[in-house]
PDB file of C-alpha atoms in Angstrom:
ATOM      1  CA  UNK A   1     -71.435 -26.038   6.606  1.00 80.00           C
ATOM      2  CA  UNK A   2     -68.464 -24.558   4.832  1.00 90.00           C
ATOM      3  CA  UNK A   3     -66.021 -27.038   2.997  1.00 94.00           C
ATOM      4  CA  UNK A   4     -62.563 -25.991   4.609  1.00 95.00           C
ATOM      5  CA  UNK A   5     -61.284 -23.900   1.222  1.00 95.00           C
ATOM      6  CA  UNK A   6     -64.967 -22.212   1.121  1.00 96.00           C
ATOM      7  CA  UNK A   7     -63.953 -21.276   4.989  1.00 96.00           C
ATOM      8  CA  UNK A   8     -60.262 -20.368   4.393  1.00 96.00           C
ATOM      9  CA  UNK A   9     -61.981 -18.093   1.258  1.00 96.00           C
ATOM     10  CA  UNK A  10     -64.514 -16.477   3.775  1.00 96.00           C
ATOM     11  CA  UNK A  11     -62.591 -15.924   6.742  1.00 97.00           C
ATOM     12  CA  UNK A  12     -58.858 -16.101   6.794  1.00 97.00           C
ATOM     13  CA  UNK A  13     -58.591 -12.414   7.705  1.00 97.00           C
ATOM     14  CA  UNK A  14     -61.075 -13.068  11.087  1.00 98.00           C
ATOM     15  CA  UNK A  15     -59.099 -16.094  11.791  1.00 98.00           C
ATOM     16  CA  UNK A  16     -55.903 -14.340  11.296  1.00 97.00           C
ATOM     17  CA  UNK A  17     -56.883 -11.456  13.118  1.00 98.00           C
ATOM     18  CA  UNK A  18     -57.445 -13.762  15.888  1.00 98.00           C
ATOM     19  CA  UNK A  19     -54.270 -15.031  15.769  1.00 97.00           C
ATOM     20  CA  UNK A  20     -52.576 -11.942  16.746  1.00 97.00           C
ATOM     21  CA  UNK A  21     -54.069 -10.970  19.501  1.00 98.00           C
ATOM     22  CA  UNK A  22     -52.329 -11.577  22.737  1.00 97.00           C
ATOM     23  CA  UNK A  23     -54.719 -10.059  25.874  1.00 97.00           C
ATOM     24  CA  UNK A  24     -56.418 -13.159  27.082  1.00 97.00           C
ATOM     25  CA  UNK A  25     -59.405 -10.435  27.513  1.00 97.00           C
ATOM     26  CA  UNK A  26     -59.359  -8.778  23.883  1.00 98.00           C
ATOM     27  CA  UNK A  27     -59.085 -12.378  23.146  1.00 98.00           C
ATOM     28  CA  UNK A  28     -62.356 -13.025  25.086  1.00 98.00           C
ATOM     29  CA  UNK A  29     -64.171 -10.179  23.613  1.00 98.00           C
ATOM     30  CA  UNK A  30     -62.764 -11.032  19.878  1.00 98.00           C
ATOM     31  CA  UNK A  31     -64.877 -14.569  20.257  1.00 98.00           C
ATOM     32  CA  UNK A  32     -67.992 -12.910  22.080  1.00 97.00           C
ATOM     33  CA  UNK A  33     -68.106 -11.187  19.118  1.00 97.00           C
ATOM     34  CA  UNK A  34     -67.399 -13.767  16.337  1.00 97.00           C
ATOM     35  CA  UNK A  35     -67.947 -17.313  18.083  1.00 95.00           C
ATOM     36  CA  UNK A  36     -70.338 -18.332  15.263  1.00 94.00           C
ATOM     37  CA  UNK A  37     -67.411 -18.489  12.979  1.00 96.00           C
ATOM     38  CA  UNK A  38     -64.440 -18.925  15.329  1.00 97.00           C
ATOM     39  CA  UNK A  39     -65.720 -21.968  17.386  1.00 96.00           C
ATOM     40  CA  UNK A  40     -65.959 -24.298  14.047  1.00 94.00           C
ATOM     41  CA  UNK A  41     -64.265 -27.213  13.165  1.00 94.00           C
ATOM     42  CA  UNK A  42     -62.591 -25.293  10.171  1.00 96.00           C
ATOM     43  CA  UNK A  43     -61.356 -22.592  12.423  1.00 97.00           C
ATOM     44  CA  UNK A  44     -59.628 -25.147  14.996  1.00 95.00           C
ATOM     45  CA  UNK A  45     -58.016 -26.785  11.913  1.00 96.00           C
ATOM     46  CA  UNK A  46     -56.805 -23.185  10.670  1.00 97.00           C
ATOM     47  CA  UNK A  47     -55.176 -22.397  13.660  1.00 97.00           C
ATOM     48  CA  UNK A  48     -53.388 -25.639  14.351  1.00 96.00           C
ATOM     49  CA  UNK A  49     -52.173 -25.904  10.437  1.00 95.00           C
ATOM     50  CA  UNK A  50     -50.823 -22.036  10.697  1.00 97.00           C
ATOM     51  CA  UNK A  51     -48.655 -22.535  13.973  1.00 96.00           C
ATOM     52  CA  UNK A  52     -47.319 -26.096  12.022  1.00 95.00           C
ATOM     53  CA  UNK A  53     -46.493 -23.735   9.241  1.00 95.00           C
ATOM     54  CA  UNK A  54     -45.033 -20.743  11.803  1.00 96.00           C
ATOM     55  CA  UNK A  55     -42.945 -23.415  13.032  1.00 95.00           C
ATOM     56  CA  UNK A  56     -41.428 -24.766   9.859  1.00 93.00           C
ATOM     57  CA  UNK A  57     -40.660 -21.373   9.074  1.00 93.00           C
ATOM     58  CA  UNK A  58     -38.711 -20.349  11.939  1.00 94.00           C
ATOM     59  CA  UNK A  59     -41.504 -18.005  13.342  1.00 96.00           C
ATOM     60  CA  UNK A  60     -41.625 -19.819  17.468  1.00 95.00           C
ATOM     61  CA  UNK A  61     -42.897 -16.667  19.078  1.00 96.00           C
ATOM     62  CA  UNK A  62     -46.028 -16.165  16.095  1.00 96.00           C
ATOM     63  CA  UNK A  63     -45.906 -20.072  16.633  1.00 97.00           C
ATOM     64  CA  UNK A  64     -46.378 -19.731  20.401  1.00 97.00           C
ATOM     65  CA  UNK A  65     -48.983 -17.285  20.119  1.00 97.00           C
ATOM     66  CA  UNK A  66     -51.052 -19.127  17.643  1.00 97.00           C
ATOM     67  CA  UNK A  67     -51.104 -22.258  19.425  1.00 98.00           C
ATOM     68  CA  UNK A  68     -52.298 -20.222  22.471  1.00 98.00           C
ATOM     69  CA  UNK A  69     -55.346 -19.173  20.611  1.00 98.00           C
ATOM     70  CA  UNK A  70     -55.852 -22.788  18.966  1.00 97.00           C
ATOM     71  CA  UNK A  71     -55.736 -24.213  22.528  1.00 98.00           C
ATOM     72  CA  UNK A  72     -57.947 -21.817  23.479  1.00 98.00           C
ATOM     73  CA  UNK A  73     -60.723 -22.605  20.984  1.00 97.00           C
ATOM     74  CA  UNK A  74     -60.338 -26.426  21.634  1.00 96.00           C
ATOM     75  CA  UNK A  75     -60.456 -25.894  25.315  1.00 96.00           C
ATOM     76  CA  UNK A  76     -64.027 -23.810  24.726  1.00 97.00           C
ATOM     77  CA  UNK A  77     -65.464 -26.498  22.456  1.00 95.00           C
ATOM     78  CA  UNK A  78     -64.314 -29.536  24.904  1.00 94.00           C
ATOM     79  CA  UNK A  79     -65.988 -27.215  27.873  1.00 93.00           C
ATOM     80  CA  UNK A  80     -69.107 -27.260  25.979  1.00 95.00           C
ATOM     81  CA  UNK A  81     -68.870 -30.635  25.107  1.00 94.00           C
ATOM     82  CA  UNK A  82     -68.837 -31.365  28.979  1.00 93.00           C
ATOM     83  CA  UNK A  83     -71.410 -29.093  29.757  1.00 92.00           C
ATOM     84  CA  UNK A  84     -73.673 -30.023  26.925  1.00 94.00           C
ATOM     85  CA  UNK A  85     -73.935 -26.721  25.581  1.00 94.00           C
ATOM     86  CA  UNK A  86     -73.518 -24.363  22.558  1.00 92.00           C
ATOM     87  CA  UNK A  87     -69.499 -23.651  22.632  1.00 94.00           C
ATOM     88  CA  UNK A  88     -70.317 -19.847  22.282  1.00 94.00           C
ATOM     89  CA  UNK A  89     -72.310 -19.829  25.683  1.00 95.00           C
ATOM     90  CA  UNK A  90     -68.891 -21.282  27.502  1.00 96.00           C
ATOM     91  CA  UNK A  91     -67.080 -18.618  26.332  1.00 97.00           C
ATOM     92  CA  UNK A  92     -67.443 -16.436  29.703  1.00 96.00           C
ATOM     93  CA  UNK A  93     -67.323 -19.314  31.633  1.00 95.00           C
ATOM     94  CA  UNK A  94     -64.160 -20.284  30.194  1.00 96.00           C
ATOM     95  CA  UNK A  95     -62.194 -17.417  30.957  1.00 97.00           C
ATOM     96  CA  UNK A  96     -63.747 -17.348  34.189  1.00 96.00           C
ATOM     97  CA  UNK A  97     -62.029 -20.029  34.575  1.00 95.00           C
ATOM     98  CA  UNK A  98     -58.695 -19.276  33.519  1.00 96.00           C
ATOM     99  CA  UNK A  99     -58.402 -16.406  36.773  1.00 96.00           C
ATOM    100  CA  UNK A 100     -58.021 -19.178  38.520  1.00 97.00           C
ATOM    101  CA  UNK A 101     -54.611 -20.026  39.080  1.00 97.00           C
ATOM    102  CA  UNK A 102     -55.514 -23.707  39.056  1.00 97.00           C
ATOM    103  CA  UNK A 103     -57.114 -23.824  36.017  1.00 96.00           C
ATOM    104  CA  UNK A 104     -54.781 -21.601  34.209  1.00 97.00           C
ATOM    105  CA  UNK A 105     -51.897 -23.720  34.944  1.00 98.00           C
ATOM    106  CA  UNK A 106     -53.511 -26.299  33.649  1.00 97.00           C
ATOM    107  CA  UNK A 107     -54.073 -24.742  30.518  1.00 97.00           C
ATOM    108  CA  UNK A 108     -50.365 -23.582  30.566  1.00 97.00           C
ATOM    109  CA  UNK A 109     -49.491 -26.894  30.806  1.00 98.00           C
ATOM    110  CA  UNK A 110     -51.620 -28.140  28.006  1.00 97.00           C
ATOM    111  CA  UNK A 111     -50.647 -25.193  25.965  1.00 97.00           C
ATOM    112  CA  UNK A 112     -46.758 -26.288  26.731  1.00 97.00           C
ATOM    113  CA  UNK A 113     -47.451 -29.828  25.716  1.00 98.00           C
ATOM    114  CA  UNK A 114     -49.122 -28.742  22.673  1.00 97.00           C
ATOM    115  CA  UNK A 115     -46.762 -26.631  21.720  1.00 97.00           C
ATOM    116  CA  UNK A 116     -43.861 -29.430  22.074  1.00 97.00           C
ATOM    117  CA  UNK A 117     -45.440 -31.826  20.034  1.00 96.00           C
ATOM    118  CA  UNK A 118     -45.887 -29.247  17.386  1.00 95.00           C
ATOM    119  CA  UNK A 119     -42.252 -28.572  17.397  1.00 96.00           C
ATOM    120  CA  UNK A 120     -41.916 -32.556  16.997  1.00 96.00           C
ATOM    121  CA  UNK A 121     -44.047 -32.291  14.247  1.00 94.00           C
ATOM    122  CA  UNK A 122     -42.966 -29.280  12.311  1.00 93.00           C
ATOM    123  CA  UNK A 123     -39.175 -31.452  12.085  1.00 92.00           C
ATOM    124  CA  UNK A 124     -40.900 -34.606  10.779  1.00 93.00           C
ATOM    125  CA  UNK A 125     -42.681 -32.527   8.049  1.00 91.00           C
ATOM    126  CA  UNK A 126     -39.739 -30.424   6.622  1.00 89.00           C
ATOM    127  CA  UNK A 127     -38.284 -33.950   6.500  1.00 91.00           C
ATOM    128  CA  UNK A 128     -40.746 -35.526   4.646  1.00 91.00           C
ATOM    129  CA  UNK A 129     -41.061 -32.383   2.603  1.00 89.00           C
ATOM    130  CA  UNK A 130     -37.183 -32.273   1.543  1.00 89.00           C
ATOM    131  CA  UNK A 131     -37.264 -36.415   0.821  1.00 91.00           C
ATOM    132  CA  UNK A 132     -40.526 -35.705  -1.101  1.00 90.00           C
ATOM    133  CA  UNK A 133     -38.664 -32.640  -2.613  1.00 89.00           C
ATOM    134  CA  UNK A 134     -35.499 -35.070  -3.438  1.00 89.00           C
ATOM    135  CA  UNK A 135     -37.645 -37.412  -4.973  1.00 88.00           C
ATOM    136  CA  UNK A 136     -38.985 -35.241  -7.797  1.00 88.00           C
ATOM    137  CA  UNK A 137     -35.470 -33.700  -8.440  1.00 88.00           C
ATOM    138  CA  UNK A 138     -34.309 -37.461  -8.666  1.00 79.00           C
ATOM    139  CA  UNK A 139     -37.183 -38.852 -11.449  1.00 63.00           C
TER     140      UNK A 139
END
């Protein structure tokens, strides 16, 4: 397994091109196609640092979208999880699910929650950034 700067070397443009998209089915297709690389760890962690770092940066609708496509690749690998299975072979099955109105409402919901407590989180970082930042300029 890739050390998380060996993945970010590899594939930051895949991720990134991930990021943008905003069909739920290119979105499906996208992971068919690149699940081996998409469903890891270091691809989760990618995703939920870069829509922190939208959010800092005043970027809520990139933000928004971002954390969409994080939620959707932790939803997929806690599916799998469940099912016992490889996370790529819950792909369908996962957005399957999400016709349903129940089930994507729930994952609207999630998504919303998510999405507030990176808000939270993106204000409690610029301030420890700026008293870090204040702390250099004062030694």
């Amino acid at each position: 397994m890739l050390s998380y700067h060996e993945f970010t070397q590899e594939y930051a443009d895949l991720v990134e091109e991930f990021m943008a998209i905003s069909s739920l089915d290119k979105s499906r297709d996208f992971l068919i196609q690149h699940g081996t690389i998409l469903l890891q760890e270091n691809a989760s962690n990618y995703l939920l640092l870069a829509s922190l770092e939208d959010e800092m940066n005043g970027f809520r609708d990139k933000m928004r979208l971002t954390a969409r496509q994080s939620q959707i690749i932790s939803n997929i690998t806690e599916l799998a999880k469940t099912m016992r299975s490889h996370p790529g072979n819950v792909i369908i099955p996962f957005f399957k699910r999400l016709e349903e109105k129940e089930h994507f409402d729930g994952f609207m919901t999630g998504l919303e929650q998510f999405v507030a407590n990176l808000i939270k989180r993106a204000v409690v970082k610029r301030r420890e950034m700026d008293e870090e930042r204040a702390r250099e300029e004062g030694v």
